[in-house]
Coordinates of C-alpha atoms and ligand atoms in Angstrom, one line a residue:
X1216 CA -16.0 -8.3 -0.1
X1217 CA -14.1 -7.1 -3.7
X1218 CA -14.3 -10.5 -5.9
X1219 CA -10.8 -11.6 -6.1
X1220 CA -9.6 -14.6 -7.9
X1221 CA -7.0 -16.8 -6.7
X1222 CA -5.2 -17.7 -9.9
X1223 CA -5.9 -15.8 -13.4
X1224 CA -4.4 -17.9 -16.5
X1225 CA -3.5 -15.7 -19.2
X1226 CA -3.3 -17.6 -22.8
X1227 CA -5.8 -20.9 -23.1
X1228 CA -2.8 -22.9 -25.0
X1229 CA -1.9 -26.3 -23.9
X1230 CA 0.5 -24.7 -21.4
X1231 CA -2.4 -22.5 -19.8
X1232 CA -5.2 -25.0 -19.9
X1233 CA -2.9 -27.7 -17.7
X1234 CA -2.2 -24.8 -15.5
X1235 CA -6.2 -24.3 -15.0
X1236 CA -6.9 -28.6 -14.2
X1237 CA -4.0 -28.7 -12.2
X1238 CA -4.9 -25.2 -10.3
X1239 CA -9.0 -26.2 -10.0
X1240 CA -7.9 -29.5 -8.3
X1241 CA -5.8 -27.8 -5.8
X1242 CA -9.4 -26.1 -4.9
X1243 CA -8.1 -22.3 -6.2
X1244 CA -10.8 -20.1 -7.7
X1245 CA -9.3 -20.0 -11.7
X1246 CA -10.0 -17.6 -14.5
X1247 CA -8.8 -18.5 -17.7
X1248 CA -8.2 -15.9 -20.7
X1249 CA -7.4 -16.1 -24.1
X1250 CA -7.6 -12.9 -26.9
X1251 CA -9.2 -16.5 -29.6
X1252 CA -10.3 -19.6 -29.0
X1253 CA -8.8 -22.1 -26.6
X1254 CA -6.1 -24.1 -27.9
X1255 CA -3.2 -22.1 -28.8
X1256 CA -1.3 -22.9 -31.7
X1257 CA -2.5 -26.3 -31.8
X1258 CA -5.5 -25.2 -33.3
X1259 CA -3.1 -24.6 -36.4
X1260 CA -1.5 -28.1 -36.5
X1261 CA -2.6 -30.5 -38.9
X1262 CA -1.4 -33.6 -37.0
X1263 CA -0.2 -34.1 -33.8
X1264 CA 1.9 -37.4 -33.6
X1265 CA 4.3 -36.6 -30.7
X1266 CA 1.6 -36.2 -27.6
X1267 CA 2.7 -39.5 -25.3
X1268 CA -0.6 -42.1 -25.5
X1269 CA -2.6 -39.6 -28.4
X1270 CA -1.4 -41.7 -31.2
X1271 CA -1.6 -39.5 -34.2
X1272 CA -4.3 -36.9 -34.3
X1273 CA -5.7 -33.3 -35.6
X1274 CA -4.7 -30.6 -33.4
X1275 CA -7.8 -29.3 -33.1
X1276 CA -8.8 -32.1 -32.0
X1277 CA -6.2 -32.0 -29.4
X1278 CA -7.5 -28.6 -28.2
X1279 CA -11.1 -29.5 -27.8
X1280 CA -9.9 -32.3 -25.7
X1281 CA -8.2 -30.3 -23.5
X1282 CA -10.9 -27.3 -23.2
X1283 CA -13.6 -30.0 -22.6
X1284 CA -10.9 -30.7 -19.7
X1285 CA -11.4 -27.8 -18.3
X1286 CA -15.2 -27.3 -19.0
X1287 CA -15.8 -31.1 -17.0
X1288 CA -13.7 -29.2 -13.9
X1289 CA -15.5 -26.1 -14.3
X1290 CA -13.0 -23.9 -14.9
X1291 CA -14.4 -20.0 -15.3
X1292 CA -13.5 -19.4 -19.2
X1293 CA -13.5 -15.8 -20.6
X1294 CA -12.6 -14.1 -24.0
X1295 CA -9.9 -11.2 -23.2
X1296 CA -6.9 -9.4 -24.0
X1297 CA -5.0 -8.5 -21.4
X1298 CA -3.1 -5.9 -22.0
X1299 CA -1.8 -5.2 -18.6
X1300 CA -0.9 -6.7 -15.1
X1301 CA -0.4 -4.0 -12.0
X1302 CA 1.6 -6.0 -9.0
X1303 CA 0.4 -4.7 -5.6
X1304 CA 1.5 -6.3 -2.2
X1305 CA -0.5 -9.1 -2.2
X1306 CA -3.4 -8.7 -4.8
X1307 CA -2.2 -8.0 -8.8
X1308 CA -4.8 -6.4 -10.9
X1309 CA -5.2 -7.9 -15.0
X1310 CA -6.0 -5.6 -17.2
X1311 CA -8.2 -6.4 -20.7
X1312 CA -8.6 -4.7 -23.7
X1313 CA -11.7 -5.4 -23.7
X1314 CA -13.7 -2.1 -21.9
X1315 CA -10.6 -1.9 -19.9
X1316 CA -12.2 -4.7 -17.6
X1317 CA -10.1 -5.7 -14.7
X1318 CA -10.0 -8.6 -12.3
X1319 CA -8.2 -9.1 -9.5
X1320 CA -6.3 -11.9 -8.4
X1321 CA -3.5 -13.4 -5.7
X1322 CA -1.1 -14.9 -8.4
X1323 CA -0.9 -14.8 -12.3
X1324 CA 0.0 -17.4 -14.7
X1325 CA 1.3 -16.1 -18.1
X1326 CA 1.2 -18.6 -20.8
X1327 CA 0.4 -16.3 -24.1
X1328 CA 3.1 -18.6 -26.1
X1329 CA 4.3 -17.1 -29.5
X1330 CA 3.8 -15.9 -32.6
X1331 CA 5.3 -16.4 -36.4
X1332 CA 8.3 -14.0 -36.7
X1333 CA 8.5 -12.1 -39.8
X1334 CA 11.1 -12.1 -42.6
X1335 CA 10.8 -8.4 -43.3
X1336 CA 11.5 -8.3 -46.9
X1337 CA 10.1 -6.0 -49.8
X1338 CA 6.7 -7.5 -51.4
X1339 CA 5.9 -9.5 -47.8
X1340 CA 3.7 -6.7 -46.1
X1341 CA 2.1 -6.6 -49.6
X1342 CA 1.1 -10.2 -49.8
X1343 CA 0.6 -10.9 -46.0
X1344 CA -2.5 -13.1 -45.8
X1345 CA -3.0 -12.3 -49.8
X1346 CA -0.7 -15.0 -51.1
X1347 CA 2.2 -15.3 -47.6
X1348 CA 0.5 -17.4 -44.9
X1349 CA 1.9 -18.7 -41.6
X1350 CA -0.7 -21.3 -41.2
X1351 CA -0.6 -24.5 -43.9
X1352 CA -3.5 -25.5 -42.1
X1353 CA -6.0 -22.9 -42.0
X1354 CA -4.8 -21.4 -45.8
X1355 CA -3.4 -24.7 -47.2
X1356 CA -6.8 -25.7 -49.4
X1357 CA -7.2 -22.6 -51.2
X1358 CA -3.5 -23.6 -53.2
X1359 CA -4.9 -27.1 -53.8
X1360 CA -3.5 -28.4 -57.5
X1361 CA -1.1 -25.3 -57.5
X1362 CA 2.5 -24.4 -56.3
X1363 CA 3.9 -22.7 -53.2
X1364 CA 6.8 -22.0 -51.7
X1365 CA 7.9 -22.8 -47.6
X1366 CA 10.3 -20.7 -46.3
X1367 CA 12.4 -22.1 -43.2
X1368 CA 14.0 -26.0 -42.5
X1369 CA 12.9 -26.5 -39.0
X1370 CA 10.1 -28.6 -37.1
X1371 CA 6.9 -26.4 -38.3
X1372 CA 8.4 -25.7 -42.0
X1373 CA 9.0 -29.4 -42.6
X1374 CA 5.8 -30.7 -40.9
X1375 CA 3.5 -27.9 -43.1
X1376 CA 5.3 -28.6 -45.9
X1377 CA 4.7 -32.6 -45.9
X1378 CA 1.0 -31.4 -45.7
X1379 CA 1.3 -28.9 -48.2
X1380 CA 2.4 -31.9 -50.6
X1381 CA -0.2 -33.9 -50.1
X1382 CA -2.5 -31.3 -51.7
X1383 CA -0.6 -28.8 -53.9
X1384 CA 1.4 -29.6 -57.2
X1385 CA 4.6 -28.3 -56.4
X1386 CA 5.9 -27.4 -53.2
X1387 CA 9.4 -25.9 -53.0
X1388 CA 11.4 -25.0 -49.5
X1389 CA 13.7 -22.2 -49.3
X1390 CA 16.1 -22.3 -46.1
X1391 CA 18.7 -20.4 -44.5
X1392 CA 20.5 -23.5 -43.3
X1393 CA 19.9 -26.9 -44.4
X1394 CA 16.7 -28.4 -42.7
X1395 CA 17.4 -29.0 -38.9
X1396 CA 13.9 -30.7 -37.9
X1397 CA 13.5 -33.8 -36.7
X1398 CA 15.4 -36.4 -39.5
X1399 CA 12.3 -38.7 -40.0
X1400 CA 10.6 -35.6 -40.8
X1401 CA 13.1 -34.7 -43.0
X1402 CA 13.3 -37.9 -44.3
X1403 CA 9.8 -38.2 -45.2
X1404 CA 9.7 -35.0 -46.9
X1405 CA 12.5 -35.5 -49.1
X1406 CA 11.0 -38.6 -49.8
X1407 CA 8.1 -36.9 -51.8
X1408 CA 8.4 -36.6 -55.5
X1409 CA 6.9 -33.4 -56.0
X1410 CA 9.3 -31.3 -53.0
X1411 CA 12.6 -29.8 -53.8
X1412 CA 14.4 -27.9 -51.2
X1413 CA 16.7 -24.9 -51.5
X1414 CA 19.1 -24.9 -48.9
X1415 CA 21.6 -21.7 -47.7
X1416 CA 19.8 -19.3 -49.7
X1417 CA 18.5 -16.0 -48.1
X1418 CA 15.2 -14.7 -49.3
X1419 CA 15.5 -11.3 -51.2
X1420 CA 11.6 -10.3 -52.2
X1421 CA 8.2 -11.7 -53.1
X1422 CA 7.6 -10.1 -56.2
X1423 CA 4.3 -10.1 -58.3
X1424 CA 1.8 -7.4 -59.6
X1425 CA -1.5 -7.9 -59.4
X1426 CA -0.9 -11.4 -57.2
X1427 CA 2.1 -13.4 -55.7
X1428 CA 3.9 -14.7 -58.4
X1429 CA 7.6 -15.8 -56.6
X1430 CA 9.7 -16.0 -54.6
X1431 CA 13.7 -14.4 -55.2
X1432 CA 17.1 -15.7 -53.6
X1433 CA 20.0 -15.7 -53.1
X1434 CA 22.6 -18.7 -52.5
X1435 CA 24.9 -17.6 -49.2
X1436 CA 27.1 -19.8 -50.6
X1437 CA 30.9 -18.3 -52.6
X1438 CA 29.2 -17.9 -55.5
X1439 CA 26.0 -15.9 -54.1
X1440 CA 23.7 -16.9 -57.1
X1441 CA 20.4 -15.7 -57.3
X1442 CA 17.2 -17.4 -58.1
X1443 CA 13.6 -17.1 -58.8
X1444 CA 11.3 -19.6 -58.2
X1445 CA 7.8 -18.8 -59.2
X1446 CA 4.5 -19.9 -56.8
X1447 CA 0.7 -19.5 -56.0
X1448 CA 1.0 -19.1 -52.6
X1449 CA 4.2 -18.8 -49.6
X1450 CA 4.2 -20.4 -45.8
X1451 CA 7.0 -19.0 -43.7
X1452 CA 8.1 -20.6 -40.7
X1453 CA 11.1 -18.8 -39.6
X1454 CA 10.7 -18.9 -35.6
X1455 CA 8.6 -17.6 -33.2
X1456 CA 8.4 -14.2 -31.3
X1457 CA 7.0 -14.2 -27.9
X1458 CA 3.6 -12.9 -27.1
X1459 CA 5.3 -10.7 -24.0
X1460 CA 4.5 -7.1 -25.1
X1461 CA 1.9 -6.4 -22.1
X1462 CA 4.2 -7.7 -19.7
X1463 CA 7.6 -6.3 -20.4
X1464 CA 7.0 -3.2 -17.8
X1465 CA 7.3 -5.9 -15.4
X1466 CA 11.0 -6.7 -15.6
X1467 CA 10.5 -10.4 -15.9
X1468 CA 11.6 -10.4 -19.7
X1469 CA 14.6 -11.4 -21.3
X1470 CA 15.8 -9.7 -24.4
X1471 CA 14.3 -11.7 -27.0
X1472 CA 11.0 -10.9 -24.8
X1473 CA 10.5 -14.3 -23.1
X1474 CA 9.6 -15.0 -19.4
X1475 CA 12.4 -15.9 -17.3
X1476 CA 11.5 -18.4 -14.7
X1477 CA 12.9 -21.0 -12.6
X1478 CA 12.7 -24.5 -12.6
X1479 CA 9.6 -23.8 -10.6
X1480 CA 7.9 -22.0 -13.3
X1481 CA 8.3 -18.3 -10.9
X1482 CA 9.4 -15.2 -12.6
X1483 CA 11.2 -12.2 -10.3
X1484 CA 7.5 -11.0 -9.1
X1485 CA 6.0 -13.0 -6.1
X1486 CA 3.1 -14.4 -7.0
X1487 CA 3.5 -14.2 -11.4
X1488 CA 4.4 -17.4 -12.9
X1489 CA 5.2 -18.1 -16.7
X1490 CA 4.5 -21.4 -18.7
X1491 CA 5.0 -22.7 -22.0
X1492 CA 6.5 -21.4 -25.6
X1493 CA 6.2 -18.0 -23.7
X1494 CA 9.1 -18.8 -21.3
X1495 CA 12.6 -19.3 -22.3
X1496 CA 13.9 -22.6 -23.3
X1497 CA 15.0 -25.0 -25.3
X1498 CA 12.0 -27.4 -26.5
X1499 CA 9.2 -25.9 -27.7
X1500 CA 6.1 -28.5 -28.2
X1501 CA 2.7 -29.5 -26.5
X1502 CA 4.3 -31.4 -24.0
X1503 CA 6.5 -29.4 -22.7
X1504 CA 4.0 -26.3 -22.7
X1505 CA 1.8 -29.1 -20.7
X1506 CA 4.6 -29.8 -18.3
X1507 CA 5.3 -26.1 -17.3
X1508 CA 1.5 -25.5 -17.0
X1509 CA 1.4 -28.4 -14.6
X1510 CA 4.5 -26.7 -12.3
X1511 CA 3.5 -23.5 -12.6
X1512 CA -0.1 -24.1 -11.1
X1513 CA 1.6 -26.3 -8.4
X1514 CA 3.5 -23.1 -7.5
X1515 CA 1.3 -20.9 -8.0
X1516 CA -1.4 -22.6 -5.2
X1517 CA 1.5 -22.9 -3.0
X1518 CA 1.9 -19.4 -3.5
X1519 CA -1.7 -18.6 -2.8
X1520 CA -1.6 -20.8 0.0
X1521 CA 1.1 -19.4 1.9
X1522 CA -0.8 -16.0 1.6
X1523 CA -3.7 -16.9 3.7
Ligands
LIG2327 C1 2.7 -25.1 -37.3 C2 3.0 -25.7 -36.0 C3 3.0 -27.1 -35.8 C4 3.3 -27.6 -34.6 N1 3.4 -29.0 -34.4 C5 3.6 -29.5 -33.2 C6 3.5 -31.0 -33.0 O1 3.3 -31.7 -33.9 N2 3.8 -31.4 -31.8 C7 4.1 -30.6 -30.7 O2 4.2 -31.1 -29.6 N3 4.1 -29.3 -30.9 C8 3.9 -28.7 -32.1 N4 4.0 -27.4 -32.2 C9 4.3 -26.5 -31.1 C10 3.2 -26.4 -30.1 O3 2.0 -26.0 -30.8 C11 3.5 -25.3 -29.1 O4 4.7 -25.6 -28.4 C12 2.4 -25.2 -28.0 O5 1.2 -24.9 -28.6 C13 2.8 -24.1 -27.0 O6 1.8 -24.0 -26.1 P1 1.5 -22.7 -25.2 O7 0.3 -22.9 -24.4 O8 2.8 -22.3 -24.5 O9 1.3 -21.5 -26.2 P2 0.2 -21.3 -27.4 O10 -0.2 -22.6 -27.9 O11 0.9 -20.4 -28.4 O12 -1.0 -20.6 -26.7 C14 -0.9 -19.3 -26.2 C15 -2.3 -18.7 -26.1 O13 -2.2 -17.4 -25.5 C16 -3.1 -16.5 -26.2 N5 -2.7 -15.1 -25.9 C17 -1.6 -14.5 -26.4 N6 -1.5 -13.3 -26.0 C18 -2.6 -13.1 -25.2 C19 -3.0 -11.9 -24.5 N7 -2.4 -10.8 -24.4 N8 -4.2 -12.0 -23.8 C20 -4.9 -13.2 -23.8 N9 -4.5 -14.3 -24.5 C21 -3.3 -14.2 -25.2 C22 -3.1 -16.9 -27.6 O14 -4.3 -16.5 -28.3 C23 -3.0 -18.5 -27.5 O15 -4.2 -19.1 -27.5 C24 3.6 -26.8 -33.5 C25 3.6 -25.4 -33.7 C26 3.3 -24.9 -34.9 C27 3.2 -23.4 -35.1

């Protein structure tokens, strides 16, 4: 008989690794997936402080937590790309970019979460990961005793900029708006004497030669000045684009490219659920990606059950 899995999790973030526990326990045969290592974006988060009973710790912590979670349960790991997902009657074939390796499964949980949108300004395909990072955590040492620039005023900017301060001389924020995260956040931030923020300015161009060397504004206020400030190294966090390219030919997208699902966690297509940042709503964070992993595995095994 073909091998056929009962539930393949696509995307090993918090979101897809509750999905696997809570999918194992209800006695399905799991496969989970993920393109890196297990733990989503929380493998890029310096601290964690917001995860009910965690206290305050590393993200990566976090994540080996959670994969060791699913290790204990013996969940079936495996490093893929999926780059496709065919819906048949009852049986939906995944498809990885890896030598176009297939498996074959009853119902599919899609939790590939998000990546860093772009600003798309001259000078920032030059200096991508040369001098413009999205990740304070994995890039923040090498601009230890020097300055940088964060671009964006929301939850990620504010929380990688306060670490970015702790370890860099000068740490400037450039925002669109004013900063909208969370106000003890903010608080804290503006709190430290080496930060000063730029709010309502629109970012023009990185500019440099042979490296980075600043960052150029302009104020969308009446009088629409323009500034320069200069800078080691840029972080942007300006929001998040969803990791939904390999399923968009299944008409479960929105048209920012998230998964629309119910308050059960199913899309359109019997039998394909969606979880976490990859879904559209409103609160983006481990929790929540946690919650909708729980759901979706609920539904999904109810799914699988009322095939047999
Ligand atoms: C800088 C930063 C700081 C943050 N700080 C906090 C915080 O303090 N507290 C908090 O609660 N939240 C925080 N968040 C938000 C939180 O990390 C996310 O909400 C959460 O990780 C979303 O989980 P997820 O499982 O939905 O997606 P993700 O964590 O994004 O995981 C998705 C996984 O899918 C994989 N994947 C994508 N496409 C494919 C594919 N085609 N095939 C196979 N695998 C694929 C990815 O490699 C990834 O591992 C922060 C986020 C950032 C960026």
């Amino acid at each position: 008989m073909e091998n056929i899995y009962d539930i393949v999790i696509v995307g090993a973030g918090p979101a897809g690794m509750t999905a696997a526990i809570y999918a194992i326990r209800a006695n399905m045969r799991v496969l989970l997936l993920d393109r890196l290592s297990p733990g989503g974006q929380m493998i890029n988060t310096n601290e964690v402080e917001n995860y009910t009973g965690a206290g305050r710790l590393s993200g990566a912590d976090l994540a080996i937590k959670m994969f060791e979670h699913t290790q204990e349960l013996g969940v079936a790991f495996d490093y893929k790309t999926v780059v496709d997902i065919a819906v048949g009657d009852a049986v939906k074939t995944v498809t990885c970019e890896e030598d176009a390796t297939t498996y074959k499964t009853r119902a599919v949980i899609l939790a590939t979460g998000t990546v860093p949108r772009r600003l798309n300004v001259p000078g920032e395909a030059k200096w991508a990961a040369n001098g413009i990072s999205w990740c304070a955590i994995c890039d923040g040492a090498q601009y230890r005793g020097r300055d940088v620039v964060v671009i964006g005023g929301g939850n990620s900017a504010v929380e990688e900029a306060i670490y970015l301060a702790g370890i860099c001389t000068r740490v400037s924020i450039v925002t669109l708006f004013d900063l909208t995260a969370d106000p003890k956040a903010c608080d804290r931030l503006r709190s430290m004497p080496n930060v000063s923020v730029y709010p309502y300015q629109d970012v023009l161009e990185f500019t440099g030669e042979e490296r980075l060397a600043g960052v150029r504004f302009k104020s969308t206020r009446e009088d629409a000045t323009e500034c320069l400030v200069t800078c080691d190294g840029v972080f942007e966090y300006i929001g998040l684009q969803a990791c939904s390219e390999a399923f968009a030919r299944l008409g479960i997208l929105d048209r920012s490219g998230c998964i629309e699902v119910d308050a059960r966690m199913r899309t359109r297509v019997p039998g394909i659920f969606g979880a976490g940042d990859i879904t559209v709503k409103h609160l983006r964070q481990i929790v929540t990606a946690c919650a909708d992993g729980a759901v979706a595995a609920n539904s999904a095994a109810s799914y699988v059950e009322s095939l047999r």
